[in-house]
DNA sequence: ATAATGTTTCGGCACGGGCCGAAGCATCGA
DNA sequence: TCGATGCTTCGGCCCGTGCCGAAACATTAT
């Protein structure tokens, strides 16, 4: 082993099917109980318990005992990004996974990526925002323009408050299904939250899938994607 | 297993110490022979051969037979990014690797990250470029300003040509040793190339370490870091 | 209390896979 | 043509570890 961080122990943890399954299930950023994760991975509770202990020990997860339940979540956004990075390689990896489940299309269309939106809709959103000048995309890097800030403020997202957070405002996140970038960071999270609050889309129970309603999709596109400058008076 | 790319096989490959060692050795972007990788990992040639075959099969590596040698390299930048992402988690992961080798300080100071510079010098470079207005850093996102483009053109880097490439020009890459960002992407690669061409630094044989000469470091800083001032707040 | 549910610890089994010895192919240099 | 070098394939050993049964522990409900 040459010098530098030792990646083998971390990767080995992710490399077990049962553990990978649990981590994937946690990718939506929510906390699940140990029992739920055990069922998710298809192993007995004892086995899952052992896995979770090791992953917490390694800093991949955080566990919080509450009553007789044990809530488990990813230790941080960095872990999520690592998992997405591995997914990016996995999806390229030769044989593209023999059987694509029936839910696969829905998952590619819209899903939660840690705490922001990913999938076709998310990629469309980002590219539309860039096209209308709300975001400035130079290569893979994103910057919110003044126009964009105004757009989101009008929409009801408090950009100024978001800026005070230590969390990056805009982050381009590589979408494993689209192979293009979508919007992450604090702004990405805020947008997804707004989508849920307005009922434009709902999460499918027990999955990462985000399903837009027909009306919600229309409104979503009207707000960000289309518009062009048809009614320039609307903004500010 | 829920739906989505199956990360376990990829992570399992990285999770073996010998294979992780080989991958880490390839992180500098160069191709190494199977034999060199075997010695690097401390395993017999047959063992290494098996590992390499599996990793190629999975799309992590590319092998190219040339004469009686077999040259091996990472399959692409995406694989490198995945490895860096895992390193980022590994370095956070509780115990920070018991014994830090004697070369560790040099590695932290300057090293090759796939094809651009990483380490203290690289972080210093990025922050200086931002401070003088050559790059615009909003959160984690980087954009080359007009002033910055002029700076690099004067320096001898052909920004216009770089822009024509499909590769992102500026990419912020999280530095595992500094826990801050350094400059990657096409521009980052071009800068490192220029540093070598001008003899400001040399690679230490057989490692990722980049050692600046005393004079080279002075010139490097004069070109990018110091100088100071230059632009007022020319935010676009 | 007693029972039910959820989680953890312990112990032992069994399978997968990493490892090397031996041998088989290629290529390069006399 | 003949050895030397580098890589690969095959076969068998063996250690690591994922798995579950059994049981202990903790919390909540009846």
CSV table of C-alpha atoms in Angstrom, one decimal, chain A:
chain,number,residue,atom,x,y,z
A,1,UNK,CA,0.0,0.0,0.0
A,2,UNK,CA,1.3,3.3,-1.0
A,3,UNK,CA,0.6,6.3,1.1
A,4,UNK,CA,-2.6,8.1,1.4
A,5,UNK,CA,-5.9,7.2,3.0
A,6,UNK,CA,-6.7,3.5,3.0
A,7,UNK,CA,-9.8,3.0,0.9
A,8,UNK,CA,-10.0,-0.7,1.2
A,9,UNK,CA,-11.8,-1.0,4.6
A,10,UNK,CA,-14.5,1.5,3.5
A,11,UNK,CA,-15.0,0.0,0.1
A,12,UNK,CA,-15.1,-3.5,1.6
A,13,UNK,CA,-18.0,-2.4,3.9
A,14,UNK,CA,-19.9,-1.0,0.9
A,15,UNK,CA,-19.0,-4.1,-1.1
A,16,UNK,CA,-21.2,-6.5,0.8
A,17,UNK,CA,-24.6,-6.9,-0.9
A,18,UNK,CA,-26.6,-6.7,2.3
A,19,UNK,CA,-24.7,-3.6,3.5
A,20,UNK,CA,-24.9,-2.0,0.0
A,21,UNK,CA,-28.6,-2.6,0.1
A,22,UNK,CA,-28.9,-0.8,3.4
A,23,UNK,CA,-26.8,2.1,2.3
A,24,UNK,CA,-28.8,2.5,-0.9
A,25,UNK,CA,-32.0,2.5,1.1
A,26,UNK,CA,-30.6,5.3,3.2
A,27,UNK,CA,-29.6,7.4,0.2
A,28,UNK,CA,-32.8,9.3,0.5
A,29,UNK,CA,-31.4,10.9,3.6
A,30,UNK,CA,-34.1,9.7,5.9
A,31,UNK,CA,-33.4,7.6,9.0
A,32,UNK,CA,-34.7,4.0,9.0
A,33,UNK,CA,-34.9,1.6,11.9
A,34,UNK,CA,-32.6,-1.4,12.2
A,35,UNK,CA,-35.5,-3.8,11.5
A,36,UNK,CA,-36.6,-2.0,8.4
A,37,UNK,CA,-33.1,-2.2,7.1
A,38,UNK,CA,-32.9,-5.8,7.9
A,39,UNK,CA,-36.0,-6.6,5.9
A,40,UNK,CA,-34.8,-4.3,3.1
A,41,UNK,CA,-31.6,-6.3,2.8
A,42,UNK,CA,-33.3,-9.6,3.3
A,43,UNK,CA,-31.3,-10.7,6.3
A,44,UNK,CA,-32.1,-11.6,9.9
A,45,UNK,CA,-32.1,-8.9,12.5
A,46,UNK,CA,-29.0,-10.2,14.2
A,47,UNK,CA,-27.1,-10.0,10.9
A,48,UNK,CA,-28.3,-6.5,10.2
A,49,UNK,CA,-27.3,-5.4,13.7
A,50,UNK,CA,-23.8,-6.6,13.1
A,51,UNK,CA,-23.5,-4.8,9.8
A,52,UNK,CA,-24.9,-1.6,11.2
A,53,UNK,CA,-22.5,-1.7,14.1
A,54,UNK,CA,-19.5,-2.1,11.8
A,55,UNK,CA,-20.7,0.7,9.5
A,56,UNK,CA,-21.2,3.0,12.4
A,57,UNK,CA,-17.7,2.2,13.7
A,58,UNK,CA,-16.3,3.1,10.3
A,59,UNK,CA,-18.2,6.4,10.2
A,60,UNK,CA,-20.5,5.6,7.4
A,61,UNK,CA,-23.7,5.7,9.6
A,62,UNK,CA,-25.0,7.3,12.7
A,63,UNK,CA,-27.2,5.3,15.0
A,64,UNK,CA,-29.6,6.8,17.5
A,65,UNK,CA,-31.5,4.8,20.0
A,66,UNK,CA,-35.0,6.0,20.6
A,67,UNK,CA,-37.2,3.8,22.7
A,68,UNK,CA,-36.8,0.3,21.6
A,69,UNK,CA,-36.0,1.4,18.1
A,70,UNK,CA,-32.7,2.2,16.6
A,71,UNK,CA,-32.8,4.8,13.9
A,72,UNK,CA,-30.0,4.7,11.4
A,73,UNK,CA,-29.0,7.4,8.9
A,74,UNK,CA,-26.1,8.1,6.7
A,75,UNK,CA,-23.3,9.9,8.6
A,76,UNK,CA,-23.3,12.9,6.2
A,77,UNK,CA,-23.6,14.2,2.8
A,78,UNK,CA,-20.1,13.1,2.0
A,79,UNK,CA,-21.1,9.5,2.4
A,80,UNK,CA,-24.0,10.1,0.1
A,81,UNK,CA,-21.7,11.6,-2.5
A,82,UNK,CA,-19.4,8.7,-2.3
A,83,UNK,CA,-22.3,6.3,-2.9
A,84,UNK,CA,-23.5,8.3,-5.9
A,85,UNK,CA,-19.9,8.3,-7.2
A,86,UNK,CA,-19.8,4.5,-7.0
A,87,UNK,CA,-23.2,4.3,-8.7
A,88,UNK,CA,-21.9,6.4,-11.5
A,89,UNK,CA,-19.2,3.8,-12.1
A,90,UNK,CA,-21.5,0.9,-11.5
A,91,UNK,CA,-23.9,2.1,-14.1
A,92,UNK,CA,-21.1,2.4,-16.7
A,93,UNK,CA,-19.8,-1.0,-15.6
A,94,UNK,CA,-20.2,-3.1,-18.6
A,95,UNK,CA,-23.3,-5.2,-18.3
A,96,UNK,CA,-26.0,-2.7,-17.2
A,97,UNK,CA,-27.6,-4.9,-14.6
A,98,UNK,CA,-29.4,-7.7,-16.3
A,99,UNK,CA,-33.0,-7.2,-15.2
A,100,UNK,CA,-34.1,-3.6,-14.8
A,101,UNK,CA,-37.0,-3.7,-12.5
A,102,UNK,CA,-40.4,-2.4,-13.5
A,103,UNK,CA,-39.9,0.6,-11.3
A,104,UNK,CA,-36.7,1.5,-13.0
A,105,UNK,CA,-38.3,4.0,-15.4
A,106,UNK,CA,-40.0,5.8,-12.6
A,107,UNK,CA,-36.7,5.9,-10.7
A,108,UNK,CA,-34.9,7.4,-13.7
A,109,UNK,CA,-37.7,10.0,-14.1
A,110,UNK,CA,-37.5,11.4,-10.6
A,111,UNK,CA,-36.0,10.4,-7.3
A,112,UNK,CA,-34.5,11.8,-4.1
A,113,UNK,CA,-30.7,12.1,-4.1
A,114,UNK,CA,-29.9,12.5,-0.4
A,115,UNK,CA,-32.1,15.6,0.0
A,116,UNK,CA,-32.6,17.0,-3.4
A,117,UNK,CA,-34.2,16.0,-6.7
A,118,UNK,CA,-32.5,13.7,-9.2
A,119,UNK,CA,-33.5,12.2,-12.5
A,120,UNK,CA,-34.9,13.4,-15.7
A,121,UNK,CA,-36.9,16.2,-14.2
A,122,UNK,CA,-34.0,17.4,-12.2
A,123,UNK,CA,-31.7,17.5,-15.2
A,124,UNK,CA,-34.3,19.3,-17.2
A,125,UNK,CA,-34.7,21.8,-14.3
A,126,UNK,CA,-31.0,22.5,-14.2
A,127,UNK,CA,-30.6,23.0,-17.9
A,128,UNK,CA,-33.7,25.2,-18.1
A,129,UNK,CA,-32.3,27.4,-15.3
A,130,UNK,CA,-29.1,27.7,-17.1
A,131,UNK,CA,-30.8,28.5,-20.4
A,132,UNK,CA,-32.8,31.3,-18.9
A,133,UNK,CA,-29.8,32.7,-17.1
A,134,UNK,CA,-30.8,32.0,-13.5
A,135,UNK,CA,-27.8,29.9,-13.1
A,136,UNK,CA,-24.4,30.3,-14.6
A,137,UNK,CA,-22.9,27.1,-15.7
A,138,UNK,CA,-19.3,27.1,-16.7
A,139,UNK,CA,-18.5,23.6,-17.4
A,140,UNK,CA,-19.5,21.6,-14.4
A,141,UNK,CA,-19.6,24.6,-12.0
A,142,UNK,CA,-22.8,26.4,-11.1
A,143,UNK,CA,-23.3,29.9,-9.8
A,144,UNK,CA,-26.6,31.6,-9.0
A,145,UNK,CA,-27.0,34.8,-10.9
A,146,UNK,CA,-28.7,37.9,-9.5
A,147,UNK,CA,-31.6,37.1,-11.8
A,148,UNK,CA,-31.7,33.6,-10.5
A,149,UNK,CA,-31.7,34.8,-6.9
A,150,UNK,CA,-34.6,37.1,-7.7
A,151,UNK,CA,-36.5,34.2,-9.4
A,152,UNK,CA,-36.1,32.0,-6.4
A,153,UNK,CA,-36.9,34.7,-3.9
A,154,UNK,CA,-40.1,35.4,-5.8
A,155,UNK,CA,-40.9,31.8,-5.9
A,156,UNK,CA,-40.7,31.7,-2.1
A,157,UNK,CA,-37.2,30.4,-1.4
A,158,UNK,CA,-35.2,32.5,0.9
A,159,UNK,CA,-31.9,32.7,-0.8
A,160,UNK,CA,-30.4,35.1,1.7
A,161,UNK,CA,-31.0,32.7,4.5
A,162,UNK,CA,-29.6,29.8,2.5
A,163,UNK,CA,-26.5,31.8,1.9
A,164,UNK,CA,-25.8,32.1,5.6
A,165,UNK,CA,-25.6,28.4,5.9
A,166,UNK,CA,-22.2,26.8,5.6
A,167,UNK,CA,-23.6,24.4,3.1
A,168,UNK,CA,-22.8,25.1,-0.5
A,169,UNK,CA,-25.8,26.9,-2.2
A,170,UNK,CA,-25.4,25.4,-5.7
A,171,UNK,CA,-23.8,22.1,-6.3
A,172,UNK,CA,-23.8,20.2,-9.5
A,173,UNK,CA,-24.4,16.5,-8.8
A,174,UNK,CA,-23.8,14.0,-11.5
A,175,UNK,CA,-26.9,12.1,-12.3
A,176,UNK,CA,-26.2,8.4,-12.7
A,177,UNK,CA,-29.3,7.7,-14.8
A,178,UNK,CA,-29.0,10.7,-17.1
A,179,UNK,CA,-25.3,11.0,-17.1
A,180,UNK,CA,-25.7,14.7,-16.9
A,181,UNK,CA,-25.8,17.1,-14.0
A,182,UNK,CA,-28.6,18.1,-11.7
A,183,UNK,CA,-28.9,20.7,-9.0
A,184,UNK,CA,-27.8,19.8,-5.5
A,185,UNK,CA,-26.6,21.8,-2.6
A,186,UNK,CA,-28.8,23.9,-0.3
A,187,UNK,CA,-30.8,25.4,-3.2
A,188,UNK,CA,-31.5,21.9,-4.6
A,189,UNK,CA,-32.8,20.8,-1.3
A,190,UNK,CA,-35.0,23.9,-0.9
A,191,UNK,CA,-36.5,23.3,-4.4
A,192,UNK,CA,-37.4,19.7,-3.5
A,193,UNK,CA,-38.9,20.8,-0.3
A,194,UNK,CA,-41.0,23.4,-2.1
A,195,UNK,CA,-42.2,20.8,-4.6
A,196,UNK,CA,-43.4,18.6,-1.8
A,197,UNK,CA,-45.0,21.5,0.1
A,198,UNK,CA,-47.0,22.6,-2.9
A,199,UNK,CA,-48.1,19.1,-3.6
A,200,UNK,CA,-46.6,19.0,-7.1
A,201,UNK,CA,-45.1,15.7,-6.4
A,202,UNK,CA,-45.1,12.9,-3.8
A,203,UNK,CA,-42.7,10.3,-2.7
A,204,UNK,CA,-43.6,6.8,-3.4
A,205,UNK,CA,-43.8,4.9,-0.2
A,206,UNK,CA,-40.7,3.1,0.7
A,207,UNK,CA,-38.7,4.1,-2.4
A,208,UNK,CA,-36.6,7.0,-3.6
A,209,UNK,CA,-39.1,7.5,-6.4
A,210,UNK,CA,-40.6,11.0,-6.7
A,211,UNK,CA,-43.8,11.1,-8.8
A,212,UNK,CA,-45.1,14.3,-10.1
A,213,UNK,CA,-48.8,14.8,-10.5
A,214,UNK,CA,-49.9,15.9,-13.9
A,215,UNK,CA,-50.9,19.3,-12.6
A,216,UNK,CA,-47.8,19.6,-10.5
A,217,UNK,CA,-45.5,18.9,-13.4
A,218,UNK,CA,-47.2,21.5,-15.4
A,219,UNK,CA,-46.8,24.1,-12.7
A,220,UNK,CA,-43.3,23.0,-12.0
A,221,UNK,CA,-42.4,23.6,-15.7
A,222,UNK,CA,-44.3,26.8,-15.8
A,223,UNK,CA,-42.3,28.1,-12.8
A,224,UNK,CA,-38.8,27.1,-13.9
A,225,UNK,CA,-38.6,25.4,-17.2
A,226,UNK,CA,-40.8,27.1,-19.8
A,227,UNK,CA,-41.9,30.7,-19.4
A,228,UNK,CA,-39.0,32.0,-21.4
A,229,UNK,CA,-39.7,35.7,-21.0
A,230,UNK,CA,-43.4,35.6,-21.9
A,231,UNK,CA,-44.4,37.5,-18.8
A,232,UNK,CA,-41.3,39.3,-17.7
A,233,UNK,CA,-43.4,41.4,-15.4
A,234,UNK,CA,-43.9,38.3,-13.2
A,235,UNK,CA,-40.4,38.3,-11.9
A,236,UNK,CA,-39.8,41.1,-9.4
